[in-house]
XYZ file of C-alpha atoms in Angstrom:
736
model
C 126.687 128.312 17.610
C 128.467 131.793 16.261
C 129.926 130.714 12.574
C 125.865 130.633 11.446
C 126.067 134.150 12.220
C 129.438 135.637 12.044
C 131.768 136.359 9.249
C 131.671 134.856 5.830
C 134.588 136.797 3.662
C 137.073 133.624 4.860
C 135.281 131.045 2.657
C 137.908 130.854 0.310
C 140.959 131.033 2.906
C 138.890 128.245 4.851
C 138.561 126.341 1.689
C 142.234 126.674 1.275
C 143.141 125.551 4.989
C 140.456 122.514 5.173
C 142.553 121.058 8.403
C 141.369 124.237 10.373
C 138.099 122.994 10.554
C 138.605 120.522 12.747
C 140.459 123.015 14.898
C 142.034 120.695 18.369
C 143.162 123.150 21.522
C 146.513 122.426 20.852
C 146.220 124.250 17.445
C 144.459 127.065 18.848
C 146.794 127.629 21.122
C 149.235 127.446 18.292
C 147.550 130.290 16.858
C 147.741 132.420 20.005
C 151.267 132.230 19.909
C 151.589 133.294 16.310
C 149.417 136.277 16.938
C 152.277 137.788 19.045
C 154.717 136.797 16.714
C 153.077 138.069 13.422
C 155.582 140.566 10.939
C 152.385 142.815 9.864
C 148.966 143.350 11.640
C 146.879 142.147 8.495
C 148.220 138.393 9.283
C 147.811 139.094 13.003
C 144.157 140.202 12.125
C 143.894 136.908 10.092
C 145.136 134.911 12.811
C 142.464 136.527 15.426
C 139.583 135.751 13.058
C 140.593 132.491 13.005
C 140.984 132.288 16.779
C 137.537 133.934 17.793
C 135.675 131.729 15.087
C 136.832 128.477 16.141
C 137.931 128.864 19.568
C 135.886 127.445 22.438
C 132.757 129.531 24.044
C 135.131 130.940 27.192
C 138.061 133.009 25.126
C 136.506 133.493 21.845
C 135.001 136.863 22.750
C 138.274 137.736 24.199
C 140.100 137.255 20.406
C 137.026 138.501 18.874
C 137.415 141.986 21.113
C 141.266 142.396 20.219
C 139.995 141.326 16.299
C 137.901 144.506 16.544
C 140.162 146.800 17.868
C 142.772 146.262 15.810
C 140.549 146.340 12.601
C 139.182 149.556 14.007
C 142.578 151.211 14.050
C 143.577 149.742 10.590
C 140.558 151.131 9.028
C 142.337 154.264 8.758
C 145.040 153.238 6.608
C 146.452 154.925 3.187
C 146.075 151.869 1.484
C 143.214 150.878 0.435
C 143.934 147.164 0.013
C 144.289 147.229 4.014
C 141.545 149.742 4.585
C 139.165 147.304 3.064
C 140.234 144.025 5.015
C 140.222 146.332 8.124
C 136.662 147.060 7.595
C 135.620 143.535 6.941
C 137.017 142.617 10.046
C 135.897 145.127 11.762
C 132.302 144.430 10.509
C 132.818 140.550 11.303
C 133.917 141.331 15.228
C 130.479 143.495 15.752
C 128.504 140.758 14.064
C 130.617 138.283 16.470
C 129.432 140.835 19.485
C 125.849 140.658 18.337
C 125.828 136.802 18.176
C 127.202 137.077 21.859
C 124.323 139.240 22.855
C 121.674 137.238 21.016
C 122.792 133.935 22.707
C 122.185 135.912 25.897
C 118.393 137.081 25.516
C 119.653 140.732 25.378
C 117.955 142.072 22.244
C 118.475 145.863 22.076
C 122.526 145.398 22.422
C 122.177 142.600 19.653
C 120.104 145.110 17.260
C 122.721 147.781 17.890
C 125.801 145.484 16.843
C 124.117 143.762 13.593
C 123.097 147.178 12.420
C 126.721 148.724 13.022
C 128.378 145.632 10.829
C 125.471 146.572 7.952
C 126.406 149.993 7.683
C 130.154 149.114 7.159
C 129.255 145.881 4.940
C 127.076 148.444 2.899
C 130.096 150.902 2.758
C 132.376 148.281 1.186
C 129.837 146.365 -0.589
C 130.294 143.127 1.017
C 126.771 141.453 -0.164
C 127.518 138.130 1.095
C 128.321 140.284 4.742
C 125.158 141.888 4.254
C 123.004 139.193 3.787
C 124.421 137.720 6.987
C 123.693 140.946 8.993
C 120.162 140.951 7.580
C 119.398 137.463 8.629
C 120.911 138.057 12.326
C 118.494 140.714 12.642
C 115.574 139.006 11.486
C 116.536 136.155 14.126
C 116.506 138.450 16.542
C 113.341 140.395 16.025
C 111.658 136.731 15.775
C 112.839 136.442 19.159
C 111.142 139.175 19.830
C 107.984 138.567 18.472
C 108.275 141.386 16.127
C 107.108 138.867 13.268
C 107.233 141.273 10.461
C 110.532 143.124 11.037
C 111.678 139.611 11.011
C 109.985 138.641 7.713
C 111.426 141.656 6.370
C 115.165 141.169 7.326
C 115.066 137.256 5.964
C 113.198 138.379 2.881
C 116.169 140.740 2.323
C 118.925 138.536 3.059
C 117.402 135.727 0.612
C 117.213 138.227 -2.137
C 120.990 139.351 -2.014
C 121.707 135.260 -1.440
C 119.625 134.593 -4.391
C 121.787 137.385 -6.540
C 124.932 135.420 -5.664
C 123.778 132.594 -6.243
C 125.326 131.340 -2.902
C 123.070 128.436 -2.425
C 124.806 127.316 0.868
C 123.874 130.383 2.736
C 120.347 130.606 0.462
C 119.166 127.660 1.906
C 119.547 128.867 5.400
C 117.443 131.794 4.585
C 115.100 129.372 3.102
C 115.070 127.676 6.529
C 114.726 130.553 8.412
C 111.878 131.651 6.509
C 110.012 128.604 6.409
C 110.561 127.944 10.125
C 109.178 131.569 11.154
C 106.014 130.897 9.040
C 105.779 127.590 10.997
C 105.735 129.125 14.412
C 102.956 131.504 13.042
C 100.925 127.996 12.070
C 101.012 129.055 8.304
C 101.958 125.582 6.951
C 101.466 126.621 3.221
C 104.429 128.812 3.335
C 105.930 126.917 5.823
C 106.555 123.965 3.379
C 106.910 126.351 0.302
C 110.224 127.411 1.837
C 111.126 124.225 3.207
C 110.953 122.258 -0.022
C 113.263 125.020 -1.920
C 115.806 124.722 1.096
C 115.624 120.786 0.266
C 116.052 121.220 -3.364
C 119.579 123.329 -2.666
C 120.809 120.512 0.018
C 119.944 117.897 -2.290
C 121.978 119.877 -5.200
C 124.800 120.487 -2.363
C 124.594 116.616 -1.425
C 124.416 118.072 1.831
C 122.801 115.408 4.203
C 123.388 117.108 7.188
C 121.324 120.265 5.783
C 118.801 118.003 4.861
C 118.900 116.353 7.657
C 117.788 119.929 9.423
C 115.208 120.448 6.718
C 113.195 117.642 7.100
C 113.515 117.667 11.196
C 112.118 121.344 10.641
C 109.444 120.336 8.187
C 108.473 117.096 10.654
C 108.166 119.943 13.541
C 105.945 121.922 11.727
C 103.230 119.377 10.957
C 103.805 118.619 14.530
C 103.210 122.338 15.912
C 99.945 122.371 13.450
C 98.350 119.289 15.147
C 99.401 120.778 18.641
C 97.389 124.081 18.099
C 95.094 123.834 15.576
C 94.160 120.172 16.190
C 94.658 118.792 19.981
C 91.707 118.874 22.285
C 89.301 120.092 19.644
C 88.903 118.417 16.429
C 90.069 114.383 15.531
C 93.159 114.803 13.834
C 93.516 113.412 10.324
C 95.926 110.073 10.094
C 97.834 111.937 6.936
C 98.593 114.914 9.006
C 99.836 112.918 11.699
C 101.694 110.320 9.611
C 103.796 113.233 7.884
C 105.482 114.317 10.970
C 106.463 110.785 11.757
C 107.613 110.599 7.972
C 109.483 113.531 7.877
C 111.434 112.654 11.143
C 112.706 109.639 10.357
C 113.804 110.947 7.219
C 115.845 113.578 9.408
C 116.938 110.548 11.139
C 118.124 108.815 7.906
C 119.927 111.564 6.442
C 122.117 112.140 10.156
C 123.033 108.554 9.892
C 124.430 109.126 6.432
C 126.392 112.002 7.604
C 127.128 109.952 11.010
C 126.206 112.908 13.103
C 125.134 111.275 16.446
C 123.716 114.351 17.753
C 121.542 115.013 14.821
C 120.288 111.315 14.880
C 119.518 111.310 18.694
C 117.766 114.416 18.224
C 115.472 112.846 15.320
C 115.348 109.854 17.776
C 113.897 112.609 20.780
C 111.496 113.863 18.294
C 109.888 110.525 17.157
C 109.560 109.271 20.435
C 107.664 112.918 21.570
C 105.665 112.297 18.069
C 104.287 108.922 19.718
C 103.246 110.668 23.072
C 101.510 113.022 21.046
C 99.595 110.601 18.651
C 98.898 108.325 21.893
C 97.070 111.685 23.275
C 95.334 112.355 20.498
C 94.024 108.968 19.557
C 93.115 107.046 22.190
C 92.128 107.019 25.648
C 94.690 106.903 28.708
C 95.406 103.600 30.435
C 94.067 101.825 26.742
C 96.236 99.384 24.884
C 96.835 101.405 21.910
C 97.795 104.129 24.406
C 100.070 102.334 26.438
C 101.577 100.465 23.654
C 102.712 103.814 21.913
C 104.231 105.430 25.325
C 106.361 101.943 25.639
C 107.645 102.825 21.975
C 108.560 106.612 23.045
C 110.059 105.121 26.463
C 112.510 103.138 24.383
C 113.487 105.639 21.995
C 113.717 108.308 24.786
C 116.035 105.624 26.409
C 118.527 105.356 23.375
C 118.322 109.557 23.402
C 119.675 109.778 27.029
C 122.410 107.053 26.343
C 123.808 109.237 23.133
C 123.559 112.609 24.966
C 125.108 111.253 27.979
C 127.915 109.912 25.830
C 128.438 113.118 23.754
C 128.079 114.944 27.380
C 125.290 116.985 26.443
C 123.864 117.981 29.949
C 120.774 120.162 28.228
C 119.626 117.358 25.894
C 119.969 114.795 29.016
C 118.095 117.140 31.349
C 115.122 117.468 28.084
C 115.422 113.389 27.887
C 115.226 112.743 31.896
C 112.232 115.077 31.789
C 110.399 113.302 28.851
C 110.940 110.019 30.464
C 109.484 111.134 33.608
C 106.429 112.640 31.646
C 106.089 109.013 30.084
C 105.765 107.189 33.233
C 103.793 109.296 34.651
C 101.144 109.012 31.700
C 101.794 104.824 32.448
C 100.764 105.419 35.632
C 104.435 104.348 36.919
C 104.772 106.908 39.484
C 107.679 105.708 41.552
C 109.711 105.939 38.272
C 108.214 109.060 37.144
C 109.776 110.448 40.794
C 112.735 109.365 40.431
C 113.252 110.571 36.820
C 111.417 113.795 37.186
C 113.716 114.953 40.461
C 116.679 113.793 38.424
C 115.687 116.128 35.805
C 114.993 118.630 38.316
C 118.565 118.437 39.796
C 120.136 118.632 36.638
C 117.980 121.422 35.106
C 119.058 123.469 38.457
C 122.432 122.791 37.716
C 122.460 124.024 33.913
C 120.126 126.991 35.554
C 118.044 127.041 32.529
C 114.852 128.574 33.285
C 112.708 126.841 30.513
C 114.047 123.163 31.284
C 113.163 123.790 35.201
C 109.929 124.871 34.459
C 109.282 121.681 32.163
C 110.641 119.565 35.509
C 108.685 121.461 37.847
C 104.989 120.800 35.616
C 105.958 117.504 35.744
C 106.754 116.827 39.165
C 103.607 119.109 40.593
C 101.277 116.430 38.692
C 103.465 113.477 39.921
C 103.289 115.071 43.725
C 99.432 115.745 43.019
C 98.957 111.923 42.173
C 100.973 110.721 45.401
C 98.905 112.973 47.684
C 102.273 115.065 48.076
C 100.479 118.490 47.989
C 103.118 120.578 49.936
C 105.398 119.363 47.123
C 103.384 119.621 44.620
C 102.268 123.393 45.926
C 106.332 124.441 45.543
C 106.290 122.961 42.089
C 103.564 125.146 40.750
C 105.527 128.014 42.627
C 108.549 127.176 41.097
C 107.219 126.751 37.593
C 105.763 130.422 37.615
C 108.735 131.540 38.715
C 110.214 130.078 35.866
C 108.013 131.099 33.667
C 108.153 135.087 35.468
C 111.855 134.802 34.588
C 111.776 134.454 31.092
C 109.047 136.844 30.083
C 110.054 140.637 28.229
C 110.958 143.443 30.401
C 107.503 145.103 30.206
C 105.981 141.925 31.562
C 108.271 142.095 34.384
C 107.121 145.676 35.352
C 102.949 144.925 35.010
C 103.746 141.691 37.407
C 105.595 144.178 39.856
C 103.218 146.508 39.181
C 100.265 144.031 39.670
C 102.194 142.611 43.028
C 102.224 146.083 44.690
C 99.004 146.690 43.858
C 98.019 143.378 45.375
C 100.341 144.137 48.943
C 98.026 147.493 48.859
C 95.011 145.388 48.721
C 95.930 143.233 51.054
C 96.746 145.452 53.574
C 93.435 147.336 53.184
C 91.657 143.905 53.563
C 93.449 143.342 56.658
C 92.765 146.724 58.411
C 89.145 146.085 57.386
C 89.029 142.900 58.944
C 90.592 144.415 61.949
C 88.345 146.754 61.978
C 85.514 144.431 61.662
C 86.809 142.468 64.352
C 87.100 145.363 66.776
C 83.585 146.377 65.934
C 82.465 142.846 66.717
C 84.168 142.556 69.955
C 82.274 146.278 71.113
C 79.127 144.765 69.803
C 79.698 141.235 71.750
C 80.537 143.435 75.222
C 77.728 145.560 74.649
C 75.357 142.420 73.945
C 76.806 140.881 76.966
C 76.239 144.041 79.549
C 72.717 143.866 77.809
C 71.713 140.608 78.665
C 73.318 140.734 82.227
C 70.909 143.838 82.902
C 67.971 142.251 81.062
C 69.137 138.646 83.778
C 68.770 141.023 86.798
C 65.413 142.446 85.854
C 64.122 139.181 84.697
C 65.520 137.627 88.397
C 63.828 140.704 90.305
C 60.663 140.116 88.705
C 60.538 136.437 88.845
C 61.437 136.871 92.778
C 58.249 139.483 92.849
C 56.115 136.986 91.297
C 57.265 133.951 93.124
C 56.515 135.759 96.621
C 53.161 136.547 94.991
C 52.609 132.925 94.407
C 53.884 131.533 97.683
C 51.297 133.985 99.587
C 48.528 133.122 96.934
C 49.048 129.326 97.537
C 49.093 129.520 101.260
C 45.712 131.089 101.023
C 44.062 128.285 98.653
C 46.419 125.665 98.648
C 43.568 123.634 98.136
C 42.103 125.123 95.409
C 45.436 125.490 93.901
C 46.455 121.777 94.093
C 43.645 121.056 91.986
C 43.858 123.515 89.442
C 47.381 122.321 88.825
C 46.375 118.768 88.763
C 43.984 119.457 86.129
C 46.635 121.381 84.292
C 49.003 118.927 84.528
C 46.464 116.212 83.275
C 45.530 118.617 80.259
C 49.590 119.459 79.330
C 49.987 115.787 79.430
C 47.254 115.527 76.761
C 48.437 118.290 74.770
C 51.463 116.671 74.858
C 50.906 113.708 73.380
C 48.542 115.592 70.723
C 51.660 117.665 69.780
C 53.907 114.532 69.637
C 51.725 112.713 67.463
C 51.036 115.708 65.426
C 54.961 116.037 64.967
C 54.980 111.982 64.475
C 52.780 112.658 61.369
C 53.921 115.565 60.131
C 57.833 114.160 60.060
C 56.447 111.310 58.474
C 54.398 112.800 55.893
C 57.540 114.642 55.198
C 60.038 111.673 54.887
C 57.158 110.181 52.539
C 57.619 113.497 50.427
C 61.617 113.200 50.534
C 61.216 109.241 49.338
C 58.994 111.059 46.129
C 61.255 113.504 45.796
C 64.050 111.236 45.982
C 62.614 108.975 43.200
C 61.933 112.017 40.849
C 65.508 112.890 41.002
C 68.230 111.682 38.246
C 68.617 107.985 39.852
C 72.204 106.218 39.704
C 71.457 103.457 37.216
C 70.546 106.476 34.493
C 73.492 108.405 35.484
C 76.178 105.962 34.990
C 74.353 104.145 31.639
C 75.220 107.703 30.414
C 78.587 108.689 32.433
C 81.359 106.740 33.472
C 82.873 109.085 35.507
C 80.985 111.138 37.622
C 80.172 112.563 41.090
C 76.992 114.078 43.263
C 77.517 116.266 46.136
C 73.867 116.692 47.485
C 73.307 117.763 51.159
C 69.928 119.221 51.747
C 69.332 121.618 54.298
C 66.371 119.849 55.760
C 64.548 116.550 54.970
C 63.445 117.503 51.373
C 65.173 120.115 49.156
C 64.344 122.867 47.111
C 67.572 121.998 44.829
C 67.421 119.044 42.980
C 69.368 116.832 39.602
C 67.294 115.327 37.442
C 67.986 113.568 34.055
C 66.224 112.230 30.940
C 67.098 110.217 28.295
C 64.415 111.281 24.890
C 65.207 110.983 21.368
C 69.019 110.145 21.591
C 69.669 113.139 23.409
C 70.529 113.072 27.043
C 69.236 115.964 29.047
C 70.713 116.889 32.920
C 69.337 119.557 34.992
C 71.003 121.051 38.328
C 68.358 123.342 39.609
C 67.988 125.544 42.939
C 64.263 126.281 43.507
C 62.837 129.339 46.070
C 62.997 128.641 49.157
C 63.941 125.331 50.916
C 62.823 122.550 52.874
C 59.440 121.545 52.379
C 58.371 124.851 50.278
C 61.342 124.366 48.118
C 60.499 120.897 47.811
C 57.543 121.667 46.785
C 58.512 123.955 43.893
C 61.280 121.491 42.826
C 58.282 118.402 42.105
C 56.319 121.366 40.232
C 59.549 122.056 38.035
C 60.537 118.477 37.613
C 57.197 117.998 36.058
C 57.602 120.761 33.860
C 60.962 119.521 32.576
C 59.678 116.316 32.087
C 56.412 117.731 30.290
C 58.738 119.829 27.566
C 60.654 117.208 26.660
C 58.947 113.699 26.575
C 55.519 115.450 26.036
C 56.124 118.685 24.169
C 58.976 117.094 22.676
C 61.064 120.215 22.805
C 65.019 119.279 22.017
C 66.933 122.523 22.534
C 67.817 123.570 26.624
C 67.144 127.235 26.096
C 63.399 126.440 24.664
C 62.477 123.877 27.194
C 63.416 126.678 29.889
C 61.288 128.817 28.308
C 58.439 126.827 28.502
C 59.091 125.663 32.292
C 59.233 129.135 32.800
C 55.740 129.661 31.080
C 54.412 127.085 32.688
C 55.489 128.431 36.333
C 53.978 131.871 35.379
C 50.683 130.486 34.404
C 50.305 128.156 37.410
C 51.613 130.530 40.156
C 52.673 133.854 38.791
C 49.406 135.656 38.730
C 49.320 136.965 42.292
C 52.841 138.857 41.755
C 54.851 136.108 43.147
C 57.998 135.491 41.993
C 58.824 132.208 42.779
C 60.927 129.667 40.077
C 64.287 128.445 40.099
C 68.203 129.209 38.868
C 69.185 126.113 36.790
C 71.412 124.767 34.376
C 70.108 122.092 31.737
C 72.366 120.506 29.458
C 71.614 118.326 26.539
C 74.326 115.625 25.376
C 73.513 115.062 22.023
C 74.546 111.360 20.902
C 74.014 111.553 17.570
C 76.055 114.495 16.784
C 78.490 114.223 19.855
C 77.882 117.632 20.660
C 76.744 119.620 24.389
C 74.583 122.271 24.515
C 72.837 123.905 27.697
C 70.812 126.849 28.848
C 71.830 128.552 32.233
C 69.205 130.494 34.400
C 71.413 132.491 37.043
C 73.887 129.561 37.643
C 77.194 129.074 35.520
C 78.739 126.017 34.659
C 82.332 125.635 35.279
C 84.888 123.777 32.987
C 88.054 122.534 33.822
C 90.323 122.279 30.828
C 92.578 119.295 31.370
C 96.415 119.943 30.150
C 99.572 118.045 30.413
C 101.042 121.115 32.083
C 98.496 123.494 33.354
C 94.960 123.083 33.831
C 92.725 126.081 33.004
C 89.535 127.001 34.635
C 86.641 128.318 32.319
C 83.408 130.009 33.895
C 80.945 129.383 31.161
C 78.173 132.198 30.068
C 74.941 132.581 31.468
C 71.839 134.397 31.253
C 71.198 136.676 34.791
C 67.613 135.836 34.755
C 65.481 133.213 36.571
C 63.221 130.329 35.202
C 60.072 132.472 36.474
C 58.904 135.722 36.795
C 61.552 138.239 37.018
C 63.004 141.886 35.958
C 63.726 140.276 32.372
C 61.430 137.912 30.416
C 63.918 137.438 27.047
C 64.276 134.341 25.738
C 67.119 131.709 26.980
C 70.610 131.397 25.212
C 71.227 128.191 24.027
C 75.392 127.623 24.219
C 77.693 125.131 22.824
C 80.548 123.584 25.038
C 83.688 123.211 23.327
C 85.353 120.479 25.350
C 88.155 117.591 24.953
C 88.346 113.917 26.333
C 88.921 114.505 29.723
C 87.796 117.868 30.517
C 85.831 118.203 33.728
C 82.202 119.755 33.800
C 80.987 121.095 37.069
C 77.505 122.434 37.391
C 76.406 123.577 41.285
C 73.610 125.760 42.902
C 74.660 128.584 45.594
C 74.444 126.463 48.856
C 78.188 125.484 48.818
C 79.761 129.357 48.173
C 76.841 131.032 50.436
C 77.586 128.757 53.692
C 78.767 130.867 56.494
C 81.663 129.362 58.412
C 85.652 129.596 58.635
C 87.755 131.689 61.432
C 85.535 134.576 60.887
C 82.063 132.907 60.073
C 82.234 134.246 56.788
C 80.817 133.043 53.311
C 83.059 130.524 51.636
C 82.147 132.298 47.935
C 82.711 131.207 44.920
C 86.243 131.959 43.664
C 87.765 129.657 46.582
C 85.428 127.362 45.532
C 86.549 127.171 41.707
C 89.805 127.395 42.787
C 89.052 124.085 45.134
C 87.689 122.535 42.028
C 90.840 123.545 39.758
C 93.216 122.141 42.101
C 91.611 119.075 42.578
C 90.380 118.111 38.707
C 93.127 115.983 38.037
C 92.070 113.568 40.858
C 89.447 110.702 40.717
C 85.921 112.012 40.492
C 85.381 109.753 43.758
C 88.308 111.771 45.541
C 87.006 114.708 44.122
C 83.695 114.394 46.223
C 85.169 113.548 49.563
C 87.299 116.318 49.345
C 84.277 118.656 48.406
C 82.503 117.152 51.305
C 85.381 117.383 54.185
C 86.455 120.961 53.191
C 82.578 121.889 53.547
C 82.174 120.225 56.686
C 85.447 121.624 57.881
C 84.442 125.387 56.748
C 80.825 125.355 58.337
C 82.139 123.398 61.560
C 79.562 124.009 64.394
C 77.212 126.774 62.272
C 73.986 125.571 60.843
C 73.539 124.424 56.950
C 71.727 127.846 55.728
C 70.701 126.231 52.376
C 71.062 123.098 50.412
C 74.157 122.439 48.642
C 74.211 120.258 45.297
C 77.624 120.113 43.324
C 77.721 117.638 40.147
C 81.024 116.857 38.625
C 81.401 114.763 35.068
C 84.442 113.973 33.371
C 83.991 114.291 29.658
């Protein structure tokens, strides 16, 4: 409210006029009438200042401007007392203008007016007014993200208030500094100034001030959990309990002050705390997880009722959004959809971009789960547009530049595609003409040969008849031999397939270690050069996803050889680190088949799941693992690092790198070979490529693993259509 950043020199006046604290519309109207009948300009100035301070949001700027105009006129008075009073009011008017632009996010204008106010206050040595202008400047720079400047202004205001011994405003200064430190994750300094603020609030017997301070401390602890621990490390119970303790204290203090709005705010934070606690400590759909969410549901409903009673639409929207989020987490999608759509209507009515974005984010997740993908896409677009509406002007310009760059690139690509299409049509016509000429010439040759054959047959018909009969018998004999050999070959290859599949990671072994996974495995031929293999040894579980040189029978032989070397490295040589295992396999391959200049080998990802230390390490040769980090709002795809060299003879022969995967429960790890992205298809017969594959994995990462496999296979078949599959396809997905 503007009271927090406007004039302070009326404290004595307001102390003598306590009945003005709860101004009614009727009383404001009576003051407006008195302005026109004021006998002196100083009385008129005083009345305008009270109206500007207490009137409703739609009219106070009008009377604040009137106060500024009158004060600007009176500051040139020859009477020093009137001049000083006028300058105080002028500074107050400028300060209120700064507040007006702060509320509307126009930072440069807010800074301009706060600085003008500060200059006047320094001129008349108004220390309390200076402290408020400095504090307001700190607030604006804080909102701009210029933390050093914000702290400088906050500390200047604090030092003045300490000098004046102004406890009420000093407590506010301590609070401003504490909140800023909290937002920077500096909990030590945040707590230092929060506790100083609390000390003063207790001295002043100010339950509302205490409640706000307690609420801010609880928020600081919550912020620390979300930024530093959630999804990364185990959250200490003591840290999680601290935020709940202070939110409960905040509720108790608001209750003493009989502040219903504050009580509802504290209940909202407690409910939010239960959601965070469920996310940090328990698996989704577990009894403990659902129990905490049911507690939060009850509290959010209480808050919703209070905010409806108080007609606070902004907080009604927040509560409705939170209930949609809770119901989605509880898998109650009909309820989640009802509250999510209700929140969206209210958010759009309010026009707050941040609230609209929250509604869009939760509705996107709900629509995805309901397989309403078009609606989910609309919500995703809306979320991004709302996010764009709150970025600073520089980011807007950058976004605009990127948009035009994208448009230019898009036009270039379309032009190139059209040119390629024209060239293809020309080549097709040329080829068609060549085929026609070829067939005409071939037809003539056939006719000549046929005529010669008829003539020759006429002369030696009997002899030719015997030759034909002999040839027919020979052909039938050769055909029988070929069919028998072909059957034997296919039988051998099918037997090789059974051997190869027996060496792949079997379903029972994988299910013993992974509770949620899928394997999309589509060999090009009967046997495959791609393979997935797993082994358990010394409390470690190893999973390899590899692509050997070639496909079909040659690729299968290479896969059997590599599986043998992997097993030898782990189980016989007791090599435990994935990078050292790949080093060993490479050496064995080169020693075995790489002495004649061949560069046969494999691209591989080998992942080690350490059961005791609960870590995941890996080594990657040419193929990179993909990690999708699952978040409440927007999932993130991370392309994990790899070594650009094969397991085998190549241009590089350095040791493979050992990498560690930082993950949280619920994230999805994808391991795949190049068969899927390299497949030709689509309307232009081009490769599918890696980025569309990664986008497909990201967009479906919240779905069940079975559904993901089905979508990937359908997409591959739709893309390939009638074209030949060019390589083996292998994708392995694991929900961690």
